[in-house]
Short mmCIF file of C-alpha atoms in Angstrom, two decimals:
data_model
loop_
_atom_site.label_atom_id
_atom_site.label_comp_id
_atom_site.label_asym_id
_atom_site.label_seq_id
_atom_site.Cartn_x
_atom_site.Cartn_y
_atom_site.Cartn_z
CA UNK A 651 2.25 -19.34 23.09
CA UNK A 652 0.88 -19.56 26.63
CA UNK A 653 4.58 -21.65 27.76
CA UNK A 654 7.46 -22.83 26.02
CA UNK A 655 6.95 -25.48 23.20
CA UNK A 656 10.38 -27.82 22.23
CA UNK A 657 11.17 -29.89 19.78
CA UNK A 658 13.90 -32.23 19.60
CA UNK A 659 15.63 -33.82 16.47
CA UNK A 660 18.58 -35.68 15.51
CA UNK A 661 20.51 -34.21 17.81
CA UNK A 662 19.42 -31.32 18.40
CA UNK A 663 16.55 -29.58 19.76
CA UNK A 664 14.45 -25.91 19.44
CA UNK A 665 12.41 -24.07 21.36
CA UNK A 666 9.55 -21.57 21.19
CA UNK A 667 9.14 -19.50 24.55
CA UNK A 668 5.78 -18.63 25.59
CA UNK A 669 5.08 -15.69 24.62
CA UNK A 670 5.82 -16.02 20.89
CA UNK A 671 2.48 -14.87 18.52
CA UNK A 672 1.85 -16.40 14.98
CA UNK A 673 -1.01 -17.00 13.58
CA UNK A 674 -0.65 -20.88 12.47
CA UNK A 675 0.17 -20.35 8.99
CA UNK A 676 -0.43 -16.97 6.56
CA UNK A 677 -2.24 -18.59 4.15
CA UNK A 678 -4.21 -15.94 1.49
CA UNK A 679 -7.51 -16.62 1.83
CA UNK A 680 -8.24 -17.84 -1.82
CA UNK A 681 -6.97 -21.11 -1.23
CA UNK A 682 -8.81 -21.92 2.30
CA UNK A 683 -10.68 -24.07 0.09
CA UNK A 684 -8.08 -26.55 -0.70
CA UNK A 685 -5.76 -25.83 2.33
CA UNK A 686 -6.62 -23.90 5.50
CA UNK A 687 -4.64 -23.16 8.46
CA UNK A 688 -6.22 -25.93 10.12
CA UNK A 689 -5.09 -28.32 7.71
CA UNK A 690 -1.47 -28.24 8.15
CA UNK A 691 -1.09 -28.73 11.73
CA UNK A 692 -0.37 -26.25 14.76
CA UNK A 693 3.54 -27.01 15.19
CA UNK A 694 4.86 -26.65 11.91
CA UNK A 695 3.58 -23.16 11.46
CA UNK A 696 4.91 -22.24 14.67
CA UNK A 697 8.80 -23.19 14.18
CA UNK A 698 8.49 -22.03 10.65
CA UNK A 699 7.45 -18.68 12.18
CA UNK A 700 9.93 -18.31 14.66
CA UNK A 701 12.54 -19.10 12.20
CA UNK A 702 11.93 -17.09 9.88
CA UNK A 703 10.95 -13.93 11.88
CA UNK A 704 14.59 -14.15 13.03
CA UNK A 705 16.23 -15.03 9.99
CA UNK A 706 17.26 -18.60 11.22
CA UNK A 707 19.57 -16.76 13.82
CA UNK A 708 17.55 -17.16 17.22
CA UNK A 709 18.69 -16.59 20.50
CA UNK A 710 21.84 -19.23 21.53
CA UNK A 711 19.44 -20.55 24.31
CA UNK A 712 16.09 -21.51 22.36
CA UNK A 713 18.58 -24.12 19.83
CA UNK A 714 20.81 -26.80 21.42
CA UNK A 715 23.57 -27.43 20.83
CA UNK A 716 23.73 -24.27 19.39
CA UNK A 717 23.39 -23.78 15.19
CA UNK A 718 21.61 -21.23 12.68
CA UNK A 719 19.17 -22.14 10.27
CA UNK A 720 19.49 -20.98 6.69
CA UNK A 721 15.40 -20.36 4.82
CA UNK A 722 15.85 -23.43 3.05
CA UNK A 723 16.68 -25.58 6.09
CA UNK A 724 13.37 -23.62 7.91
CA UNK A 725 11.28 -24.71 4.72
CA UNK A 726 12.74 -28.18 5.26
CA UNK A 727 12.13 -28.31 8.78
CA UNK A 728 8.11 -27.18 8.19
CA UNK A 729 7.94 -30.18 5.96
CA UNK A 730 9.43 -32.52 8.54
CA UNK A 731 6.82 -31.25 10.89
CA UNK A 732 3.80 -31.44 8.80
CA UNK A 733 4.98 -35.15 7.83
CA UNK A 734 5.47 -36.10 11.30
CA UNK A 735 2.00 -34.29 12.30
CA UNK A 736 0.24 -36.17 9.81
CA UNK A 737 -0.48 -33.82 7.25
CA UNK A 738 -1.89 -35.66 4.12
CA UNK A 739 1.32 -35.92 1.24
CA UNK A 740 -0.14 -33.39 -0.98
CA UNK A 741 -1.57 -31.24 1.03
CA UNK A 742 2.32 -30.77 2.73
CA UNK A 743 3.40 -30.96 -0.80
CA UNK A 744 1.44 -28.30 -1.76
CA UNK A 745 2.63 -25.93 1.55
CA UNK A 746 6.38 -26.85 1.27
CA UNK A 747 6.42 -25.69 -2.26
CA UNK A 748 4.26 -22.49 -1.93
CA UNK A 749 6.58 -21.25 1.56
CA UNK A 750 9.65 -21.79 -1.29
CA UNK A 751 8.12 -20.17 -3.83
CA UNK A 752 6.59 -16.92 -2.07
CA UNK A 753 7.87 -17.28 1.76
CA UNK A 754 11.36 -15.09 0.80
CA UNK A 755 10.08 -12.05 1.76
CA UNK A 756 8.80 -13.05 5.20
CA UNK A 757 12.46 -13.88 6.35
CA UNK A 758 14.54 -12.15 8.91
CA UNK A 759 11.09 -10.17 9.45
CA UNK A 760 11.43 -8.28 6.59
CA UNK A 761 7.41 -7.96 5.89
CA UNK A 762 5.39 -7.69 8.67
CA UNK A 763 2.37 -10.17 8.85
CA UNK A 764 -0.76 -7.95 8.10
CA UNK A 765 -2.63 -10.97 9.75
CA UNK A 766 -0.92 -11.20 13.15
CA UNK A 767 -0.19 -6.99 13.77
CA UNK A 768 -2.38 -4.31 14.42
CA UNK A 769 -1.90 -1.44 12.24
CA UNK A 770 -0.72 0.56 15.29
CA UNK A 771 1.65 -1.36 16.28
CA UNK A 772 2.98 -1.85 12.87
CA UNK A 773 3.31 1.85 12.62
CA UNK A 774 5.28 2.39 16.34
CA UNK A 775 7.27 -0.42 14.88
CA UNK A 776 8.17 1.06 11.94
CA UNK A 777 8.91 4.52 13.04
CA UNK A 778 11.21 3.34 15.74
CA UNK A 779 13.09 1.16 13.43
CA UNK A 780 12.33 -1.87 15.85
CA UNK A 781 11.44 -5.37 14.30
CA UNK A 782 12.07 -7.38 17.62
CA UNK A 783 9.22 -5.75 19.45
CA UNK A 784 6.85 -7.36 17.44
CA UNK A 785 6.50 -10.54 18.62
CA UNK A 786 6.07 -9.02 22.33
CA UNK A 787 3.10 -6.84 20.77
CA UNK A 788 -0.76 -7.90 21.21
CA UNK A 789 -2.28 -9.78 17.75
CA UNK A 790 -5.15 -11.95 16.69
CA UNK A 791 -2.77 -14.67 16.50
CA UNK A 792 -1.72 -17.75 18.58
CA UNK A 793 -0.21 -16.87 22.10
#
């Protein structure tokens, strides 16, 4: 993210600071044909990322007024984002139910996205025990 990117709901509202990398949605490449990353819009991959990489529990000043998030309330909000983006009914559908299904591991940063970090930096990362370094390290992903 090249500057901060907020968005406001029902009383509340979220932000991504610049600086935050993601790579618009980790979709296995088998199923480009029928949904790509293009397909599915650029801001609901990017809360859904930020979310998760920090287990719903962000930073007190990036949510307003102030709550968590729990994954099922992240999955939620991705579908609320692709709807509102325009994303075509199945296609969002399709991407709610697949981040349900297969997304569990992904939370609080648990796996680290192959797609976004260099192996090197996965490896410093790793051997100093740090997972909040990562989104500050370089990637082929979104900035």
């Amino acid at each position: 993210m090249v500057e901060d990117y907020t968005y406001e709901s029902s009383g509340y509202k979220i932000t991504v600071p610049k600086g935050f990398i993601y790579d618009r949605a980790s979709i296995p490449g088998i199923f480009w044909v029928v949904i790509d990353k293009d397909s599915l819009s650029n801001v609901a991959p990017l809360f859904h990322d930020f979310l998760y990489r920090h287990g719903g529990k962000v930073e007190q000043k990036y949510v307003v007024p102030y709550r968590t998030y729990t994954r099922e309330q992240t999955d939620d909000l991705f579908d609320e984002l692709m709807k509102k983006s325009g994303v075509v009914d199945w296609r969002r559908k399709a991407a709610h139910k697949a981040v349900r299904t297969l997304s569990g591991p992904y939370w609080n940063g648990k796996w680290l996205d192959l797609a976004i970090f260099p192996k090197k930096t996965r490896a410093r990362n790793l051997s100093n025990g740090d997972s909040t370094s990562r989104s500050n390290s370089r990637g082929n992903g979104n900035q």
